[in-house]
Structure formats: structure tokens, C-alpha cells
Coordinates of C-alpha atoms in Angstrom, one line a residue:
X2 CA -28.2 -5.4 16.6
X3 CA -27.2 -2.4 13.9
X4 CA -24.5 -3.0 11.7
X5 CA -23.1 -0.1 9.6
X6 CA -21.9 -1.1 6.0
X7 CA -19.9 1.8 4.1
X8 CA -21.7 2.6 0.5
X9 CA -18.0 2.1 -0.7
X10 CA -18.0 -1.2 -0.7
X11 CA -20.5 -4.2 -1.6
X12 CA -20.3 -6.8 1.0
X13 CA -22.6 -10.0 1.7
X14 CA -22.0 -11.8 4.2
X15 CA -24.9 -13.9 6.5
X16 CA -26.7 -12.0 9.5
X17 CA -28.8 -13.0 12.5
X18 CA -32.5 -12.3 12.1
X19 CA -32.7 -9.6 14.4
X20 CA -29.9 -7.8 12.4
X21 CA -30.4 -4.4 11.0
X22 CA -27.3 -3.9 8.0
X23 CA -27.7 0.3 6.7
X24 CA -25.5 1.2 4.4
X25 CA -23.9 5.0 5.1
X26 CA -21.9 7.0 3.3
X27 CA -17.9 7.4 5.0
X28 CA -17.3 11.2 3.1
X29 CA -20.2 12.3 5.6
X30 CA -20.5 12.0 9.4
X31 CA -22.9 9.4 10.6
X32 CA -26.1 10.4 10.9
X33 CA -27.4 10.5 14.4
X34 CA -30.6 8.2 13.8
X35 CA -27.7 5.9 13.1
X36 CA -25.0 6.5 15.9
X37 CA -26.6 4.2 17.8
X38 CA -25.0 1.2 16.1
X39 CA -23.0 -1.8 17.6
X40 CA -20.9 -2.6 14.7
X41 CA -19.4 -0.6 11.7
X42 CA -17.8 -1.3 8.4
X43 CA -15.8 0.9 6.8
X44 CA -12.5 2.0 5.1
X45 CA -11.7 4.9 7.6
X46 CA -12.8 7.9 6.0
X47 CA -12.3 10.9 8.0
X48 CA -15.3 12.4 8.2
X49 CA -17.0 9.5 9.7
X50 CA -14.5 8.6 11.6
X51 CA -15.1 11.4 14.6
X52 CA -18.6 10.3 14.6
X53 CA -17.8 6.9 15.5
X54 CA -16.3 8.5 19.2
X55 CA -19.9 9.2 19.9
X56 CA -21.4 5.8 19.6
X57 CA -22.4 5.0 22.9
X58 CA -23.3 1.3 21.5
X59 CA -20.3 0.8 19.6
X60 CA -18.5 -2.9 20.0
X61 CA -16.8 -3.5 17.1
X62 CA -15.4 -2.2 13.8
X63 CA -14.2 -4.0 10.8
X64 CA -11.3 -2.0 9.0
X65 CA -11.4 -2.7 5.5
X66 CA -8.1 -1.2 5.3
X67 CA -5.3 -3.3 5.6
X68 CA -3.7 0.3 7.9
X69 CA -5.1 1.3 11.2
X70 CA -3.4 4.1 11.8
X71 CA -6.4 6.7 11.0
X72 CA -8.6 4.4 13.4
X73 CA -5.9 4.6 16.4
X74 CA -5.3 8.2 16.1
X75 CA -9.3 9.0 16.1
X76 CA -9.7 8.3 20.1
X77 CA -11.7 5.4 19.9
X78 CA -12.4 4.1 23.3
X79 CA -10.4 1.1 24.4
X80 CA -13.5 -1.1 24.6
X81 CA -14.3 -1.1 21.0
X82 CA -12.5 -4.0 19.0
X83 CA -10.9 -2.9 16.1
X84 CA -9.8 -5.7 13.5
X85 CA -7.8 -4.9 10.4
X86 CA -8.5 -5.6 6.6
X87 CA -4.7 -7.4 6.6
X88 CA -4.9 -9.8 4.3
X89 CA -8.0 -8.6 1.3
X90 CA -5.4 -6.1 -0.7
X91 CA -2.8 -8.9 -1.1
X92 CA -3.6 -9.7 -4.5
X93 CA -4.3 -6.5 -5.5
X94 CA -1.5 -4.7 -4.4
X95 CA 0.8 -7.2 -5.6
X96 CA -0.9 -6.4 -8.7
X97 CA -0.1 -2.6 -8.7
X98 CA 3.0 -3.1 -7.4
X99 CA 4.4 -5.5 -10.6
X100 CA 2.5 -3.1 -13.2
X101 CA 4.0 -0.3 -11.9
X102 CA 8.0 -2.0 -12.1
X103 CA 7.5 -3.2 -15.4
X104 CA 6.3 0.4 -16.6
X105 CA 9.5 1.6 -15.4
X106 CA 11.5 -1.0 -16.5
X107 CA 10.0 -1.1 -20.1
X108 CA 9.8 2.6 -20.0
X109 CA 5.8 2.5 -20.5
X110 CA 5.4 5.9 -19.6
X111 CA 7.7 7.5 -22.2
X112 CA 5.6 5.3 -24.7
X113 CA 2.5 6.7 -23.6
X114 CA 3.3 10.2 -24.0
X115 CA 4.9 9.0 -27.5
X116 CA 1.3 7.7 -28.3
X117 CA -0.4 11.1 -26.9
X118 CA 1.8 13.0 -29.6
X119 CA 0.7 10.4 -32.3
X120 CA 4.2 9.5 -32.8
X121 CA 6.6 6.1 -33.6
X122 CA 9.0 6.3 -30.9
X123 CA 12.0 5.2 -33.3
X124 CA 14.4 6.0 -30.5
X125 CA 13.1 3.0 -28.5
X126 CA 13.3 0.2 -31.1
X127 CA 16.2 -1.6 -31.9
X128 CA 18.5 -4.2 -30.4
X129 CA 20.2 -3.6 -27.0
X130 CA 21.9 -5.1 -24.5
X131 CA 19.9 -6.9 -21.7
X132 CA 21.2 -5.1 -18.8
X133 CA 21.3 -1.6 -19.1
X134 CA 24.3 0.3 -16.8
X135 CA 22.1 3.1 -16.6
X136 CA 19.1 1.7 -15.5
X137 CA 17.7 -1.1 -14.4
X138 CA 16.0 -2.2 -17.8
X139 CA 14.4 -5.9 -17.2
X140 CA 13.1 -7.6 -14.2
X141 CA 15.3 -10.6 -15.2
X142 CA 17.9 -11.2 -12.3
X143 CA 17.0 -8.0 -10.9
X144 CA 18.0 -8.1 -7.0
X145 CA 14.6 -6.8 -5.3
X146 CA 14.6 -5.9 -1.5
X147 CA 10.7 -5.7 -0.3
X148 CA 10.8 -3.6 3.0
X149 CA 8.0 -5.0 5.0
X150 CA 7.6 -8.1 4.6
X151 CA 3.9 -8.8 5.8
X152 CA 1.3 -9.9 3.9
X153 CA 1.1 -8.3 0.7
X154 CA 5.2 -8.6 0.6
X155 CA 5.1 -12.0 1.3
X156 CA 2.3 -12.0 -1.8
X157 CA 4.8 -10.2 -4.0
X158 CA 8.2 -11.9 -3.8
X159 CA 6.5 -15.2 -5.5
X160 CA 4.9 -12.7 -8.0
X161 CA 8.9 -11.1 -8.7
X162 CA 10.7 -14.6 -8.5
X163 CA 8.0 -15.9 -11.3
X164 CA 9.1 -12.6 -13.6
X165 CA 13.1 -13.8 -12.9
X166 CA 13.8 -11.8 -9.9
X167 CA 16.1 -12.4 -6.9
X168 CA 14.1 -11.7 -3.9
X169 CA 14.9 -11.0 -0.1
X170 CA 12.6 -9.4 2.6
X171 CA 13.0 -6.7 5.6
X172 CA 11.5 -6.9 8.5
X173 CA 11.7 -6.0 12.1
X174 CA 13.8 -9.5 12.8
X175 CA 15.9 -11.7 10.5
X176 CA 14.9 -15.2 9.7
X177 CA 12.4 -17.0 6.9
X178 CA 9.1 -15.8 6.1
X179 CA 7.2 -17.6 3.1
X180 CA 10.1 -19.6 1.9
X181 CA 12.3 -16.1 1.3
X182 CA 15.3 -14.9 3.2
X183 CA 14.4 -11.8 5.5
X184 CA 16.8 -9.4 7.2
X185 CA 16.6 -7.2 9.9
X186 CA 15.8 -3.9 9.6
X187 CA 19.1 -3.1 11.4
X188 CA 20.9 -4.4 8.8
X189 CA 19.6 -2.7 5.8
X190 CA 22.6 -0.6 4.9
X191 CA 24.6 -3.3 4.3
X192 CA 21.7 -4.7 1.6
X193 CA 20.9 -1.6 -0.2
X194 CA 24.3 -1.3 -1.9
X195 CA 22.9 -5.2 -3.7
X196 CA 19.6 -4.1 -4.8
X197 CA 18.4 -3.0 -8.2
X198 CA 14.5 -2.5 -6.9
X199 CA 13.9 -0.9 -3.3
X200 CA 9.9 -1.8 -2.8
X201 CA 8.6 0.1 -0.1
X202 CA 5.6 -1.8 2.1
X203 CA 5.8 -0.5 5.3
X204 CA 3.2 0.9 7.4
X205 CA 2.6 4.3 8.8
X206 CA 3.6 4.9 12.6
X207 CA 6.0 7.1 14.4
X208 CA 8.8 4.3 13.9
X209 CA 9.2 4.2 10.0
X210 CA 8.2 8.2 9.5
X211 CA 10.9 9.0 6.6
X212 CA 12.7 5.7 7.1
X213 CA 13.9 5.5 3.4
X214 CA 15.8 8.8 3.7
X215 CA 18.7 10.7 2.1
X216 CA 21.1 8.3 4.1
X217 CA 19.5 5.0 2.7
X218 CA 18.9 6.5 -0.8
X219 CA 22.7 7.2 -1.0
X220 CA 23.9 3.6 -0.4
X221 CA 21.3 2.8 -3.4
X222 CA 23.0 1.6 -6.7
X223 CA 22.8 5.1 -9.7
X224 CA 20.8 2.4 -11.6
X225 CA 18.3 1.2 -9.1
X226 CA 14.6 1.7 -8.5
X227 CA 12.5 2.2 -5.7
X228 CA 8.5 1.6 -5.2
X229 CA 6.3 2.6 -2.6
X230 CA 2.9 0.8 -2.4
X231 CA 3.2 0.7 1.8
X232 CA 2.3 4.5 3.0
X233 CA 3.5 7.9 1.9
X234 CA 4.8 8.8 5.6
X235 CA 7.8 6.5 5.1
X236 CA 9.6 7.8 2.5
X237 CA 11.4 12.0 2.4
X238 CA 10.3 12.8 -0.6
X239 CA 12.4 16.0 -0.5
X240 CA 15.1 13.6 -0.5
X241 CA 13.6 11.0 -2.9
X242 CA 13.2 14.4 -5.4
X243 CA 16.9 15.3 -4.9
X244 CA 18.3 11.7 -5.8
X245 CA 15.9 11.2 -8.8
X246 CA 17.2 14.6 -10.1
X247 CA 20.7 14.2 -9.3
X248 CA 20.6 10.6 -11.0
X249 CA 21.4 9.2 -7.8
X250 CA 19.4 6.9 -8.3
X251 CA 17.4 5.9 -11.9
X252 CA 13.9 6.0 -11.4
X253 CA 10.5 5.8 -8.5
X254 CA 7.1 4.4 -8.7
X255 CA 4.8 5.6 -5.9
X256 CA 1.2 4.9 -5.8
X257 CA 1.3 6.8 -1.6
X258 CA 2.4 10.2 -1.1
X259 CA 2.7 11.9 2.2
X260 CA 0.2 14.2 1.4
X261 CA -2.7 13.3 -0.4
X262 CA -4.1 14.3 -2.6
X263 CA -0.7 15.7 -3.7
X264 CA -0.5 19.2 -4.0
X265 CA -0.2 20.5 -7.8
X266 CA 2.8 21.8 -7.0
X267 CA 4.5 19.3 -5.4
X268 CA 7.7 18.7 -7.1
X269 CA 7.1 15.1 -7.6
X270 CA 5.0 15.8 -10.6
X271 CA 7.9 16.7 -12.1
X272 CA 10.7 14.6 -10.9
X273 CA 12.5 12.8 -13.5
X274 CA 12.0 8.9 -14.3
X275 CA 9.2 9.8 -11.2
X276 CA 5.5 7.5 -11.9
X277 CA 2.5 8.8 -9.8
X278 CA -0.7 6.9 -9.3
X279 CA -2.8 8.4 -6.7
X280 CA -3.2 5.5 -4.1
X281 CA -5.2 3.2 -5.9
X282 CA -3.8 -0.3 -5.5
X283 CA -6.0 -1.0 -3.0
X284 CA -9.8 -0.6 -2.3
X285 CA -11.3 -3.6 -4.1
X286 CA -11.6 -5.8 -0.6
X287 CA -10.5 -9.0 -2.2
X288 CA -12.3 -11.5 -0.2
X289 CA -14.0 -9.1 2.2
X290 CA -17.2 -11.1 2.4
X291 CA -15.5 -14.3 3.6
X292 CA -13.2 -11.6 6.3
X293 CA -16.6 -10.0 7.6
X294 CA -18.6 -12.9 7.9
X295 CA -15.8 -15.3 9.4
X296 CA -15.7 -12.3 12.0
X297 CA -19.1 -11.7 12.3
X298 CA -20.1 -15.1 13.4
X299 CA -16.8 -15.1 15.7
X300 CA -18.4 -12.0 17.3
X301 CA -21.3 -13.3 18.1
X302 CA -19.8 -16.8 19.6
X303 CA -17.4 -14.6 21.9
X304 CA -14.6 -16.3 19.8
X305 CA -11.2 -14.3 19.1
X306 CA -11.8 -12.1 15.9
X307 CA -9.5 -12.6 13.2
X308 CA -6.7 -9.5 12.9
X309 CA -7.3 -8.2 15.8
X310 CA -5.6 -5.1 16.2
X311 CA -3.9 -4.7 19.8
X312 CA -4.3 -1.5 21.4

């Protein structure tokens, strides 16, 4: 048996005897002394991913993505599994996602560029109230709204409720999840005019293309936020651009863009109150050893594999 490790990525995890592991680079196609693999591990870079349609030995492959959209729209065949990397950007994400509301809310990046020019930025110091009518200025009692509320939201809200915040989750049906009250997605114009922090988690399919749109963005409170950490498909950005600029609403974090890497002249760069990372949260595979191994061995015992994508 072959196993395919990406060179992104260093995983251990325990193998049979008889196992080859090869470590291959993703930003390349496979090599064809290699296409004849059973099982591959990778991230889902594109230029592998076409090769992987030629393996005549392929069985299995472990996404260490938590998405799976660039697998399902690469014409896999149907009898390859294909198991998700749900659950090892949890951590890490949540992360990202709380470092990137409190720069907004403390107003790290105006402090930053203060420290670039080598200057005291008087204008920040000072007493003031708590609660800004501007702007959402403190996490403290902020109302947060995390639209989908999977894994990593369900990571988050604990996260947010630790740093003072009310927290409620969206999903595709209303109930509990994690302790936390969750509405329907059918019902989120009736929330949005309650929230201070719009954090966007959703994945990328046909279904929640440009769900946060101009619509949604206008029942949004002028002083509210919104953070996407989910995938760049599900937000209009032309729209997003147009509410930051007609303070429609006060500020955005977005670590996903629609198209990426973003074009330099995309208007985002310059959107007002507008924070950029460029789709980092992820990629560390927190606990991708004990994922990949658990699997592996599951594999092997013809026992259901753990996230299991259904196709």
C-alpha cells in the first residue's frame, strides 16, 4: 500500500509494515511514478488535485481541510472516500477569529500604522465611555451572531462568552447546539437588527453563494461588525464595500476573500475600518496525527472513517 503525504504538513501517524508513506509536493501535479497510490493526504491544492482523477488505485483521501468543496468539484470518482479535516482548525480558527474582533474593537490597526510613523497616538488616549454609539468599541456585552454554527462556531461562542459576549448561533435548523441558542437560517432577518458582531463561518456551496448580501447588511445595526473566517463565496463584497463606505455599517474583518489572492486592486484594500488577512487562520492541522491515524487504522478494519464526506 502507497500513501501520499503532502510536504505541507508534518504528520506521524503509525503504518502497517508493508506501507510505503512519500511525501509530494500539492503546488505540482503528482508525479506519475507516484499516481499509482491508494491513499493521499493533502490540503487540496489545485494542481495536484487533477492528477488525483488519474489514479487508477486510488481508495481514499484525507482532506486536511476542514472544506471539500475543491475536492467535489475536481471529478473524483464516486468510489474514492473522501473524509474532511472538520474538526483540526477549531482551535485555530477560533484563534484568528477573537484576534481579529479585538483589533477592531481596540482599533489595533490604527495603532499600528501610528507605530509605522514613529508617532504617540494622543488622539487615542484618554477616558471614554464604554460603549461607543459609533462603533462597537469593547467585546463586553457585545451581542455576537455566529452564522454557521459547526465546529469551529461551536469552538468560538465559549471563546466570546469568556471575553463578556452574548452569543447565539445560525444554522440550517433552530434548536441547541453546545449549550447556545441557535436559530434558523430562515429567521435571520429578524436577528440581525440585535447584533453588534455578524461572524461569518459558513461554507462554500451553491446554497450560501453571497448569502450575507446588501439585503442582510442593511438590517445590520450603523455600529456593528462583521467577520468572515468561513469562505469568501458567502459574502458580496461589492456590497460589503458599499456599507463599510457609506457607514452603514462600522467596520469588517475578513481573513477569506472571493478571489484569492485578492487582486491589488480590489477595493477592499481600501475600504474603510476594512482588516485583511490573506486566509491564514487555518493550515496548522491541530491534531491531524491523531485524525489520520484514527482513520487509517479504521480503513484498514473496513470500519466507518471518521467525517466522512457523503457524495
Amino acid at each position: 500500500m502507497k500513501i501520499l503525504v503532502t510536504d505541507k504538513t508534518e504528520l506521524h501517524f503509525p503504518t502497517p509494515d508493508d506501507t510505503v508513506v512519500v511525501s509530494f509536493k500539492e503546488s505540482r501535479p503528482i508525479p506519475e511514478e507516484h499516481l499509482d497510490a491508494d491513499i493521499v493526504v493533502c490540503w487540496g491544492a489545485t494542481a495536484s488535485l487533477g492528477s488525483m482523477v488519474q489514479m487508477p488505485n486510488l481508495k481514499w483521501i484525507q482532506s486536511l481541510s476542514a472544506g471539500t468543496d475543491a475536492f467535489l468539484a475536481a471529478g473524483l470518482p464516486e468510489s474514492v472516500l473522501l473524509t474532511s479535516g472538520r474538526g483540526l482548525h477549531d482551535h485555530t480558527v477560533t484563534e484568528h477569529a477573537v484576534a481579529l474582533l479585538l483589533a477592531l474593537v481596540r482599533e489595533l490597526p490604527d495603532l499600528v500604522r501610528a507605530q509605522d510613523e514613529h508617532r504617540w497616538a494622543s488622539e487615542k488616549r484618554g477616558p471614554k465611555p464604554m460603549y461607543l454609539p459609533e462603533r462597537v468599541s469593547t467585546l463586553i456585552d457585545a451581542r455576537v451572531l455566529i452564522w454557521g454554527f459547526g465546529s469551529i462556531g461551536q469552538t468560538l461562542a465559549p471563546a466570546l462568552t469568556a471575553l463578556g459576549c452574548s452569543v447565539r448561533g445560525v444554522a440550517r435548523s433552530a434548536g441547541e447546539r453546545a449549550g447556545y441558542p441557535v436559530i434558523a437560517t430562515d429567521d435571520i432577518r429578524e436577528a440581525l437588527p440585535d447584533t453588534d458582531i455578524l461572524v461569518m463561518i459558513l461554507p462554500s456551496e451553491p446554497a450560501t453563494f453571497k448569502a450575507l448580501n446588501a439585503e442582510l447588511l442593511s438590517l445590520l445595526p450603523d455600529r456593528s461588525l462583521v467577520c468572515n473566517v468561513g469562505r469568501g463565496s458567502t459574502v458580496d463584497e461589492e456590497a460589503l464595500v458599499a456599507a463599510l463606505r457609506d457607514g452603514r455599517i462600522a467596520g469588517a474583518a475578513l481573513d477569506v476573500m472571493q478571489t484569492e489572492p485578492l487582486p491589488a486592486d480590489s477595493p477592499l484594500w481600501d475600504a474603510p475600518n476594512c482588516l485583511l488577512t490573506p486566509h491564514v487562520a487555518g493550515f496548522r492541522a491541530h491534531g491531524g496525527d491523531e485524525l489520520m491515524g484514527g482513520n487509517l487504522a479504521a480503513f484498514l478494519a473496513g470500519e466507518p472513517l471518521r467525517n466522512l464526506v457523503e457524495r
